[in-house]
Coordinates of C-alpha atoms in Angstrom, one line a residue:
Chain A
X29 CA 2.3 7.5 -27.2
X30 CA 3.4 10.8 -25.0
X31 CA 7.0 10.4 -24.2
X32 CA 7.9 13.6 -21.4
X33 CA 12.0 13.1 -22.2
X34 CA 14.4 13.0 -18.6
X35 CA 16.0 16.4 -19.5
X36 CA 13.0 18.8 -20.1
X37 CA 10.8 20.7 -18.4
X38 CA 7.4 19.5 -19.0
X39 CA 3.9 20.9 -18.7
X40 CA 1.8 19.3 -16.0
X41 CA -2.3 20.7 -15.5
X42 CA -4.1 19.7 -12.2
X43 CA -6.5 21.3 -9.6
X44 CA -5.3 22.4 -6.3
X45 CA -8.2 23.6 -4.0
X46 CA -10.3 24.0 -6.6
X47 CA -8.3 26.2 -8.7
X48 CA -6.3 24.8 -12.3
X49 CA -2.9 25.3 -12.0
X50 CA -0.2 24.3 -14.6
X51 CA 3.3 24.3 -13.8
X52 CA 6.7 23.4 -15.7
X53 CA 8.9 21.2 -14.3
X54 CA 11.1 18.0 -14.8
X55 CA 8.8 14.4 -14.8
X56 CA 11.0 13.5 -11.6
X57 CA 9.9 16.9 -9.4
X58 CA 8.1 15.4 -6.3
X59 CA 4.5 16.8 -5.5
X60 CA 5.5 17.8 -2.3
X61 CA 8.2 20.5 -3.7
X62 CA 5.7 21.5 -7.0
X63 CA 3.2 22.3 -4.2
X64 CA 6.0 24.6 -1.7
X65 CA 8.5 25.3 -4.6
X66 CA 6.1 26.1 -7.9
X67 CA 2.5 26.9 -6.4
X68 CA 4.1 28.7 -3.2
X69 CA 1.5 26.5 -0.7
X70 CA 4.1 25.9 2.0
X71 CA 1.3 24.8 4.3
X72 CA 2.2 21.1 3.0
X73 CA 5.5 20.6 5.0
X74 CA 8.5 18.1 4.0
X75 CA 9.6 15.3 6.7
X76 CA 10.9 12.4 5.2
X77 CA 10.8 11.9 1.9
X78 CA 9.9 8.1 1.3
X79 CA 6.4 7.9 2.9
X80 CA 7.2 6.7 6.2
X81 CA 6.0 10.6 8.5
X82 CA 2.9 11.7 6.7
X83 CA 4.0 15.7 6.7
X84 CA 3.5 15.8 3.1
X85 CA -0.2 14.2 3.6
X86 CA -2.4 15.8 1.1
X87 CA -5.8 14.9 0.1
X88 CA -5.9 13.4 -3.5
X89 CA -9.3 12.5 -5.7
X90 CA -10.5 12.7 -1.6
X91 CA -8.4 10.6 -0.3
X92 CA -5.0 11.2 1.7
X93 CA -1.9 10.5 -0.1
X94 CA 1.7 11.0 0.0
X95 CA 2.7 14.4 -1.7
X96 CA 6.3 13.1 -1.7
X97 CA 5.2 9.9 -3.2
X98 CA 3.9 11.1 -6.5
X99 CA 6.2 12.3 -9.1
X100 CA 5.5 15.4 -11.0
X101 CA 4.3 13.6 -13.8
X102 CA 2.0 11.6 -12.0
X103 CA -0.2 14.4 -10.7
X104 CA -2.0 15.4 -14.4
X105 CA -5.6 15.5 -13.7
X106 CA -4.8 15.0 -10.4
X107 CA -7.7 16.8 -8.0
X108 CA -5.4 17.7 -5.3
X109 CA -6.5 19.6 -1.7
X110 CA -3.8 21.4 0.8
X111 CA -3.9 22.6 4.2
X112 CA -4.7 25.5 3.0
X113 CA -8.2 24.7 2.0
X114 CA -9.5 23.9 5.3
X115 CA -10.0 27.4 6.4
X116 CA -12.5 28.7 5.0
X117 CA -11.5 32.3 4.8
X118 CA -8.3 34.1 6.4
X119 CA -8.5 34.1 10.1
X120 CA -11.1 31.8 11.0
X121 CA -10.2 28.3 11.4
X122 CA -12.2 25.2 10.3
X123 CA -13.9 23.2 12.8
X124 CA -11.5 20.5 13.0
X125 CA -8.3 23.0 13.1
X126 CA -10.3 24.9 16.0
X127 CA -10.5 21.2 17.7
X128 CA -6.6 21.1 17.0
X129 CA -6.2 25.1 19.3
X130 CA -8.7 24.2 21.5
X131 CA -7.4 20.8 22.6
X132 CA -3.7 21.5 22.4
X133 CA -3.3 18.6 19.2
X134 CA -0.3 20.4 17.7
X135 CA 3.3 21.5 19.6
X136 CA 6.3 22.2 17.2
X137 CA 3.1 22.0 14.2
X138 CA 5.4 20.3 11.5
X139 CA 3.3 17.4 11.7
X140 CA 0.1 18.6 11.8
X141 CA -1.2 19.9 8.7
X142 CA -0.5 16.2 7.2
X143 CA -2.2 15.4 10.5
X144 CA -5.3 17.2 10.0
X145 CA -5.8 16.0 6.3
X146 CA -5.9 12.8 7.1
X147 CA -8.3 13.8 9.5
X148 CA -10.3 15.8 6.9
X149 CA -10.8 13.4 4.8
X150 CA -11.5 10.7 7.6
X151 CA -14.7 12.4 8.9
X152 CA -15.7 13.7 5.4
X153 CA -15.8 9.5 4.6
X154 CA -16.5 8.5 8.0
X155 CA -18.7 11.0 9.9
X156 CA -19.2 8.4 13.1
X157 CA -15.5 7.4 12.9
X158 CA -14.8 5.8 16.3
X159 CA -11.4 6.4 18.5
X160 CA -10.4 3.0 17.2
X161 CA -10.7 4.2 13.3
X162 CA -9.3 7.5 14.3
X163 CA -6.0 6.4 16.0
X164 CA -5.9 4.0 13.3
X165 CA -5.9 6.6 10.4
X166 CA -3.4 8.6 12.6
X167 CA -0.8 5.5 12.8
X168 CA 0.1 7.0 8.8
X169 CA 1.4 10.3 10.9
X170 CA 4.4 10.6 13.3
X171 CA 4.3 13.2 15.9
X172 CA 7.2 13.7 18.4
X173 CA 6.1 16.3 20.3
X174 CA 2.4 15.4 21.7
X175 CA 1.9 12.2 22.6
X176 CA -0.8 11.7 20.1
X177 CA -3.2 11.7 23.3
X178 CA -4.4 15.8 22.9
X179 CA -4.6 15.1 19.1
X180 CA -7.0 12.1 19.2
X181 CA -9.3 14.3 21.6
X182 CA -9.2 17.2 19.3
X183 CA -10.0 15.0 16.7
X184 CA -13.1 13.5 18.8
X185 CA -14.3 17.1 19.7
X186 CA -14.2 18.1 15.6
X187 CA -16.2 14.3 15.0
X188 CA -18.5 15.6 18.0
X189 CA -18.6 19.3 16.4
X190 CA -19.4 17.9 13.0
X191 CA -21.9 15.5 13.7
X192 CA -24.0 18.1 15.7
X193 CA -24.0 20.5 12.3
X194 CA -21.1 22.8 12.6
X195 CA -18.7 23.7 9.8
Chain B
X161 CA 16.3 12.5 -1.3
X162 CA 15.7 13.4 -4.6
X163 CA 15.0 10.7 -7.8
X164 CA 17.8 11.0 -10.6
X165 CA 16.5 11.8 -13.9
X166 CA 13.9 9.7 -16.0
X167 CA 12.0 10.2 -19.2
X168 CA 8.2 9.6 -18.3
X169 CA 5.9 7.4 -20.8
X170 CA 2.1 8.0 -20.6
X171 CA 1.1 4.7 -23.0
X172 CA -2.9 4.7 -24.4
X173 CA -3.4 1.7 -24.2
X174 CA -2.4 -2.0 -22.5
X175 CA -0.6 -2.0 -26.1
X176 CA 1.2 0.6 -25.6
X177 CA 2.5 -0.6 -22.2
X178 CA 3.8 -3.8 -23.5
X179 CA 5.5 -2.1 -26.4
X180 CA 7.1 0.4 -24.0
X181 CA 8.4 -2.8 -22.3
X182 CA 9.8 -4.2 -25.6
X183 CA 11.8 -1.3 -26.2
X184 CA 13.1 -0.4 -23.3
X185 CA 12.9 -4.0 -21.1
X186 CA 15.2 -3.7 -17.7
X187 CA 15.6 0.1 -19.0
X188 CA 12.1 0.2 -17.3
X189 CA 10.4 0.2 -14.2
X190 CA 6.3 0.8 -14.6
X191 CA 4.7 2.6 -12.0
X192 CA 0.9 2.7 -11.1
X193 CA 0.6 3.3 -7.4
X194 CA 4.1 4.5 -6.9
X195 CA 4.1 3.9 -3.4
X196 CA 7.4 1.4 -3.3
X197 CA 9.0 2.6 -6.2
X198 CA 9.1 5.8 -5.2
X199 CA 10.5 5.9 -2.1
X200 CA 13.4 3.6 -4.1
X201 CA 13.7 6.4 -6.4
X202 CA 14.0 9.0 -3.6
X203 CA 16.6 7.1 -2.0
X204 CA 17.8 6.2 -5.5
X205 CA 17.9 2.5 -4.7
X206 CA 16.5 2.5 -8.2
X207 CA 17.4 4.2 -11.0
X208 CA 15.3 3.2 -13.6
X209 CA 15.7 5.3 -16.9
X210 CA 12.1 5.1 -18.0
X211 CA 9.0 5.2 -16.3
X212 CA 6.2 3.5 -17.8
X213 CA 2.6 4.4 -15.8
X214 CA -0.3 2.0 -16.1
X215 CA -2.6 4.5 -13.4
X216 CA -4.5 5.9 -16.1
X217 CA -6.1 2.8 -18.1
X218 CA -9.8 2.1 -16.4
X219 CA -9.8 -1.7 -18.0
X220 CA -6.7 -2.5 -15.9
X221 CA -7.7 -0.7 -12.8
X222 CA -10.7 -3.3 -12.5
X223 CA -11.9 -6.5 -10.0
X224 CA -13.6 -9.2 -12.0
X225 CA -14.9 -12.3 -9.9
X226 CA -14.8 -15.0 -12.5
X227 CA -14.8 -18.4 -12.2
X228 CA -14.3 -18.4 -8.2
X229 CA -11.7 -15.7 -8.8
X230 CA -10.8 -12.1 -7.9
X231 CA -9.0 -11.0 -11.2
X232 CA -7.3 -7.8 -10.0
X233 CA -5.9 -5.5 -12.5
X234 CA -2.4 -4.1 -12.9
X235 CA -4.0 -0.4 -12.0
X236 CA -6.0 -1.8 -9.1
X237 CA -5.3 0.4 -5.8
X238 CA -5.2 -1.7 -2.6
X239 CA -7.8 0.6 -1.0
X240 CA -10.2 -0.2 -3.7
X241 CA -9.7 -4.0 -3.3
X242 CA -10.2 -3.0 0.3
X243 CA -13.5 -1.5 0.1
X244 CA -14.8 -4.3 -2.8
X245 CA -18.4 -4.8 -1.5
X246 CA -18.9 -8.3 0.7
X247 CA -14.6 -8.5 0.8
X248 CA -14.8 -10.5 4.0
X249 CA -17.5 -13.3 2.5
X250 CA -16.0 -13.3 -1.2
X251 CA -12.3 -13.8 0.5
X252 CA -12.1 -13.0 4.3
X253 CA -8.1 -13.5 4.1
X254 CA -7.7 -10.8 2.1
X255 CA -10.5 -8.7 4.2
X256 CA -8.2 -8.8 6.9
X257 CA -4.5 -9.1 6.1
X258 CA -5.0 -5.8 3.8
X259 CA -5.9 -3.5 7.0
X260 CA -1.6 -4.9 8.2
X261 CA -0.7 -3.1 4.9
X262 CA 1.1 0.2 5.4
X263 CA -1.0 3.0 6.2
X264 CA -4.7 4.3 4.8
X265 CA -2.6 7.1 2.8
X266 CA -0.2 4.7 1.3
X267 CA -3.3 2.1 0.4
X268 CA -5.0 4.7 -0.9
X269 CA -2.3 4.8 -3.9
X270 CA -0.4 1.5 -4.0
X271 CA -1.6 -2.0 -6.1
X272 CA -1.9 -5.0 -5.5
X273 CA 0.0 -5.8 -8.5
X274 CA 2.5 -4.0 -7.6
X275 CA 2.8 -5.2 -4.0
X276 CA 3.5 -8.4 -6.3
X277 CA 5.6 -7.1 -8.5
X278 CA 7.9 -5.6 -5.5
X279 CA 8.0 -9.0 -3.5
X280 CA 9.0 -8.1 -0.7
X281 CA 9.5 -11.1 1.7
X282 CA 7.0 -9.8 4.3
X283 CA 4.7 -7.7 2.4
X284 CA 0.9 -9.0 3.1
X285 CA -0.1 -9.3 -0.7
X286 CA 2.5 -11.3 -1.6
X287 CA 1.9 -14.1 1.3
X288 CA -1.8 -14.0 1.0
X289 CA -1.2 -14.7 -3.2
X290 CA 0.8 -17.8 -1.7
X291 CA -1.6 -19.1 1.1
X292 CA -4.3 -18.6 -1.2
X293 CA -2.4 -20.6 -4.3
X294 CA -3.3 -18.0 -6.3
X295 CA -1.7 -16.9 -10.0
X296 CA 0.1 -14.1 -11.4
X297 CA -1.1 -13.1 -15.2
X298 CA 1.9 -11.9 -17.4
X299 CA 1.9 -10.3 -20.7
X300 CA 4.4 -9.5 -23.4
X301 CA 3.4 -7.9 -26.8
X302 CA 3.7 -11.4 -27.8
X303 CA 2.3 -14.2 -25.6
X304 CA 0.5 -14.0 -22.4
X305 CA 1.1 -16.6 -19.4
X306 CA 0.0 -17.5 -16.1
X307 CA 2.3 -18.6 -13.1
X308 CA 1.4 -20.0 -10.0
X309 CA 2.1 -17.9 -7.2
X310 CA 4.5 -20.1 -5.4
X311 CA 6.8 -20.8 -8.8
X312 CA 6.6 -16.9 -9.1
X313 CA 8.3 -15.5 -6.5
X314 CA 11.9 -16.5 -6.7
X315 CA 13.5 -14.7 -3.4
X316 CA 14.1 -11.6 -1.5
X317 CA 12.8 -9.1 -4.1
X318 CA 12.8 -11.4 -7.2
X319 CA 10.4 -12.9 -9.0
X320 CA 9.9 -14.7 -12.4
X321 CA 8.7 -11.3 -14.6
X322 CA 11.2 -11.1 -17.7
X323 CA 11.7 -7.6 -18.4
X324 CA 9.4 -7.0 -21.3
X325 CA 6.8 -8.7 -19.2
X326 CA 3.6 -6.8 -17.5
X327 CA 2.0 -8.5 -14.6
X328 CA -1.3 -7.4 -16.0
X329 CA -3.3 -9.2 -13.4
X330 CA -3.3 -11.6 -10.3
X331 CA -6.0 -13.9 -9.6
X332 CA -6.6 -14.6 -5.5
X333 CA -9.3 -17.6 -5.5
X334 CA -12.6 -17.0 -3.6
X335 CA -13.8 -18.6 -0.4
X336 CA -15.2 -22.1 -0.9
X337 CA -18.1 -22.6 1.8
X338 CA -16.4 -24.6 4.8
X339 CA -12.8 -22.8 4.8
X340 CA -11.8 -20.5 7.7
X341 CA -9.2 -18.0 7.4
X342 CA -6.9 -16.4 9.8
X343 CA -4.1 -13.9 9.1
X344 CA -2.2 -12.1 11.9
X345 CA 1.1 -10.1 12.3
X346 CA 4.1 -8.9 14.4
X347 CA 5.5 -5.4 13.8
X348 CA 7.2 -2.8 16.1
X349 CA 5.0 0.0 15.2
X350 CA 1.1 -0.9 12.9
X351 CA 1.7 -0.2 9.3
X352 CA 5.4 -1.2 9.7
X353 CA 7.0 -4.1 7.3
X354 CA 6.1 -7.6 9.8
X355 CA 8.8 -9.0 11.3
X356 CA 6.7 -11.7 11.3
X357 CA 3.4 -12.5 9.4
X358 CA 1.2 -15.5 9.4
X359 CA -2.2 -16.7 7.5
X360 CA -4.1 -20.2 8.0
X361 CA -6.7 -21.5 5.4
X362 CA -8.5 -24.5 7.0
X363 CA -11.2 -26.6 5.4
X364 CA -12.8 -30.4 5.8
X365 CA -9.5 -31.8 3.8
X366 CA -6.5 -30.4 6.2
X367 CA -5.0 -27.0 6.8
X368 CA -2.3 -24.7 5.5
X369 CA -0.1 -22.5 7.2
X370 CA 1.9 -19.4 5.3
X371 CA 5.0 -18.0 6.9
X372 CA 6.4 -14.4 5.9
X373 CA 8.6 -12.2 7.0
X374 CA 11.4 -14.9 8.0
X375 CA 13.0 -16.6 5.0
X376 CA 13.3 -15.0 1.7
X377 CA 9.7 -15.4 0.2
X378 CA 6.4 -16.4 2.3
X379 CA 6.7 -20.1 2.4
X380 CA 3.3 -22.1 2.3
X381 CA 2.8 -25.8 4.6
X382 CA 0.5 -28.1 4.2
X383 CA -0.4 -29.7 7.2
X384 CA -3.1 -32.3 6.7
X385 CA -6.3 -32.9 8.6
X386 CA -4.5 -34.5 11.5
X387 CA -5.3 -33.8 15.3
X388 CA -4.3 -31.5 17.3
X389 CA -1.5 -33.0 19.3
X390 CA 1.5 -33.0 16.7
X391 CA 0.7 -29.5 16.1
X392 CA 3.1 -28.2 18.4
X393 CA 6.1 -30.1 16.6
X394 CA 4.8 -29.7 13.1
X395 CA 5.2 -26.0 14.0
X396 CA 8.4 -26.5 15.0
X397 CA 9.6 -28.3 12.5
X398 CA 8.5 -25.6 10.4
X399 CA 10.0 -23.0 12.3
X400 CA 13.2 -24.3 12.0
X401 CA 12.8 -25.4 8.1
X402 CA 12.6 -21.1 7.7
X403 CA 15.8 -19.5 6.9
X404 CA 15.6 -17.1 9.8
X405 CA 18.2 -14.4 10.1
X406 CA 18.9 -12.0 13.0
X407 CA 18.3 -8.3 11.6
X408 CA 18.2 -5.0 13.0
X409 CA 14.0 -5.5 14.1
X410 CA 14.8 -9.2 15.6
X411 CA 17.2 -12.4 16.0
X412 CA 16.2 -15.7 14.3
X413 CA 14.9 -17.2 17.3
X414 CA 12.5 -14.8 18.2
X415 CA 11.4 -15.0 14.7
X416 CA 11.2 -18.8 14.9
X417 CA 9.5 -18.2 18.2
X418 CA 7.0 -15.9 16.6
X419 CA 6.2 -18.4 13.6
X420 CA 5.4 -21.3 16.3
X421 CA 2.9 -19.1 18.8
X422 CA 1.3 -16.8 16.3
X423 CA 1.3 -20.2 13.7
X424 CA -0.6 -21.8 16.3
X425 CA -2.8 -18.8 17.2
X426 CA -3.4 -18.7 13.5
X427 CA -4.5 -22.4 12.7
X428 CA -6.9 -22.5 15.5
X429 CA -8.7 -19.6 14.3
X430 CA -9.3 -20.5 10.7
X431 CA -9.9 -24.2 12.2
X432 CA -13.3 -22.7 14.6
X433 CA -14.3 -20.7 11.4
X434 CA -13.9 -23.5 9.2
X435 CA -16.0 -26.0 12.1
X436 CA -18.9 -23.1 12.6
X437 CA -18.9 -22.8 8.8
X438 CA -19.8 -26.2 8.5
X439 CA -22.3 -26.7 11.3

């Protein structure tokens, strides 16, 4: 069976936004700093570092997950999605990260692009998602600066946006 | 913040995984969902010199109902136990004590098995195993055995795995028609570790209360079919039978406090599911 030894580099192939990438790095590398360190995607930001903020919030196989949760070697075949995909070209912002300008959801910003894929994902999975569900998804992020109030009306404007056809 | 060094094992095959844990035994931690161990590595409360992963096997990543059963396998994520279709009829206890359980982006990665494995003294999984009498499956490349849930967990963060065993599965038994089931928590912040966590299985032959949070495991009590009025110093007696110990999050007494009101809260719920069940 594969062994990846403590004191090597190892080769490690997964998809981020849609785009193969394989990187060398030790089996105990965090996700988190293969994303900013080794792929350059600052976008996902660093709080913590034992799950408890959400900064590092990616999407994984859809779903949002811990980047500084998952070991380097974890993440082969891993189908992972960044902050960085939600615009869908340079200078014009997705609907939900419009929501986020329009509605004042972000202050200092460290928190927000873990904020806004769990928010992603949430109204890809849950188009109808009600305040309750929202402010429940959002109890996995810690923001110091806003209050959470401007973020969950963001959030309800980019559900309201969304449902009425706009991407 | 960073783990110390491992070497990383990517076994085949539930074979391979036992015969990783025959070689390398308390050498080894495995990791599926990663979403305790991790943050032990980070903070290098653990420094295990081999990581064994059991994510990537689809036969142990799967929920078979046999035998009035969930069998849930060592690779099963919390989320996907979660989302099980008909959850609340097949085992509403589970339905909703698993929403208390960290946050949609840590459930979206973590077991069940390895909620177990961790034991944490007031981690939902564990307490429901308990109320529910469920059983932990073990495995070494030699013989396989099955524990009872309350003989498995041995104390704060100890259990009965040797260290070539895998907890391949745990079984949490279905609803049988006429049980109610009622699960509630205390917690400074939702998603937070309970400072106090209760669940209450009633049916036609008595009911159960399970504690967690306050003495070193989840603690089951069975409190007959009796009537309502020695409730209030059953719970109490109960209350104080907990090794309750003033922390950081609360003192004993507001844990003991806790167990009586939310204990009481509890057993009247499953109670008037368990009487419109059977009318």
């Amino acid at each position: 069976m594969p062994v990846l030894n403590a004191t090597s580099r190892h080769e490690v192939t997964f998809r981020v936004n849609g785009t193969e990438r394989t990187v060398r790095v030790e089996n105990r590398m965090l996700l988190s700093d293969v994303l900013r360190h080794e792929i350059g995607l600052t976008g996902t930001h660093v709080g913590c570092e034992h799950g408890v903020c959400g900064a590092c919030t990616v999407q994984i196989d859809g779903a949002p997950a811990r980047a500084c949760l998952v070991l380097a070697a974890q993440a082969e075949g891993m189908n992972i999605r960044t902050v960085e995909a939600l615009a869908a070209e340079t200078g014009r912002l997705s609907v939900l990260q419009q929501a986020f300008r329009d509605h004042h959801g972000l202050q200092c910003g460290f928190c927000t692009s873990g904020i806004l894929m769990t928010l992603d994902a949430l109204l890809a999975a849950e188009p109808d998602a009600s305040e309750g569900v929202i402010r429940d998804a959002l109890s996995g992020n810690l923001c110091r600066c806003t209050g959470y109030e401007p973020i969950v009306r963001a959030a309800l404007a980019a559900r309201d946006t969304l449902r009425k056809g706009g991407n | 913040m960073k783990p110390a060094r491992f070497s990383f094992v990517r076994p085949q095959s539930r074979q391979e995984i036992l015969d990783a844990l025959t070689e390398h035994g308390s050498d080894a931690s495995v990791i599926a969902g990663g979403q305790t161990l991790v943050p032990m590595l980070n903070m290098r409360l653990a420094r295990p010199k081999v990581l064994i992963d059991a994510a990537r096997l689809p036969d142990l990543a799967r929920i078979e109902e046999e035998k009035g059963e969930l069998r849930i396998g060592c690779a099963v994520r919390q989320a996907q136990l979660e989302q099980l279709p008909n959850l609340v009829s097949k085992q509403p206890l589970l339905a909703r004590a698993i929403p208390f359980i960290g946050h949609v982006q840590t459930r979206a990665r973590g077991t069940v098995c390895g909620s177990i494995a961790h034991a944490d003294p007031s981690a939902e999984l564990p307490l429901c195993l308990i109320a529910l009498q469920g059983k932990v499956h073990l495995r070494t490349r030699r013989k396989a055995r099955t524990v009872r849930a309350e003989d498995f967990f041995l104390g704060m963060m100890s259990t009965g795995r040797e260290p070539d065993e895998l907890i391949e599965a745990v079984s949490y038994p279905t609803a049988a028609p006429g049980t109610g089931f009622a699960f509630q928590e205390i917690g400074r912040r939702h998603g937070d570790f309970a400072i106090v966590a209760v669940a209450a299985v009633a049916s036609g032959d008595g009911v159960s209360l399970t504690v967690g949070g306050v003495d070193d495991v989840a603690r089951r009590f069975d409190l007959g079919a009796g009537r309502d009025d020695g409730l209030d110093d059953a719970l109490n007696d109960i209350a104080w039978s907990l090794n309750a110990r003033d922390d950081l999050h609360a003192s004993a007494a507001y844990r003991r406090e806790i167990t009586r009101r939310l204990g009481s809260h509890v057993i009247h719920q499953a109670k008037a599911e368990a009487a419109r069940c059977q009318s």
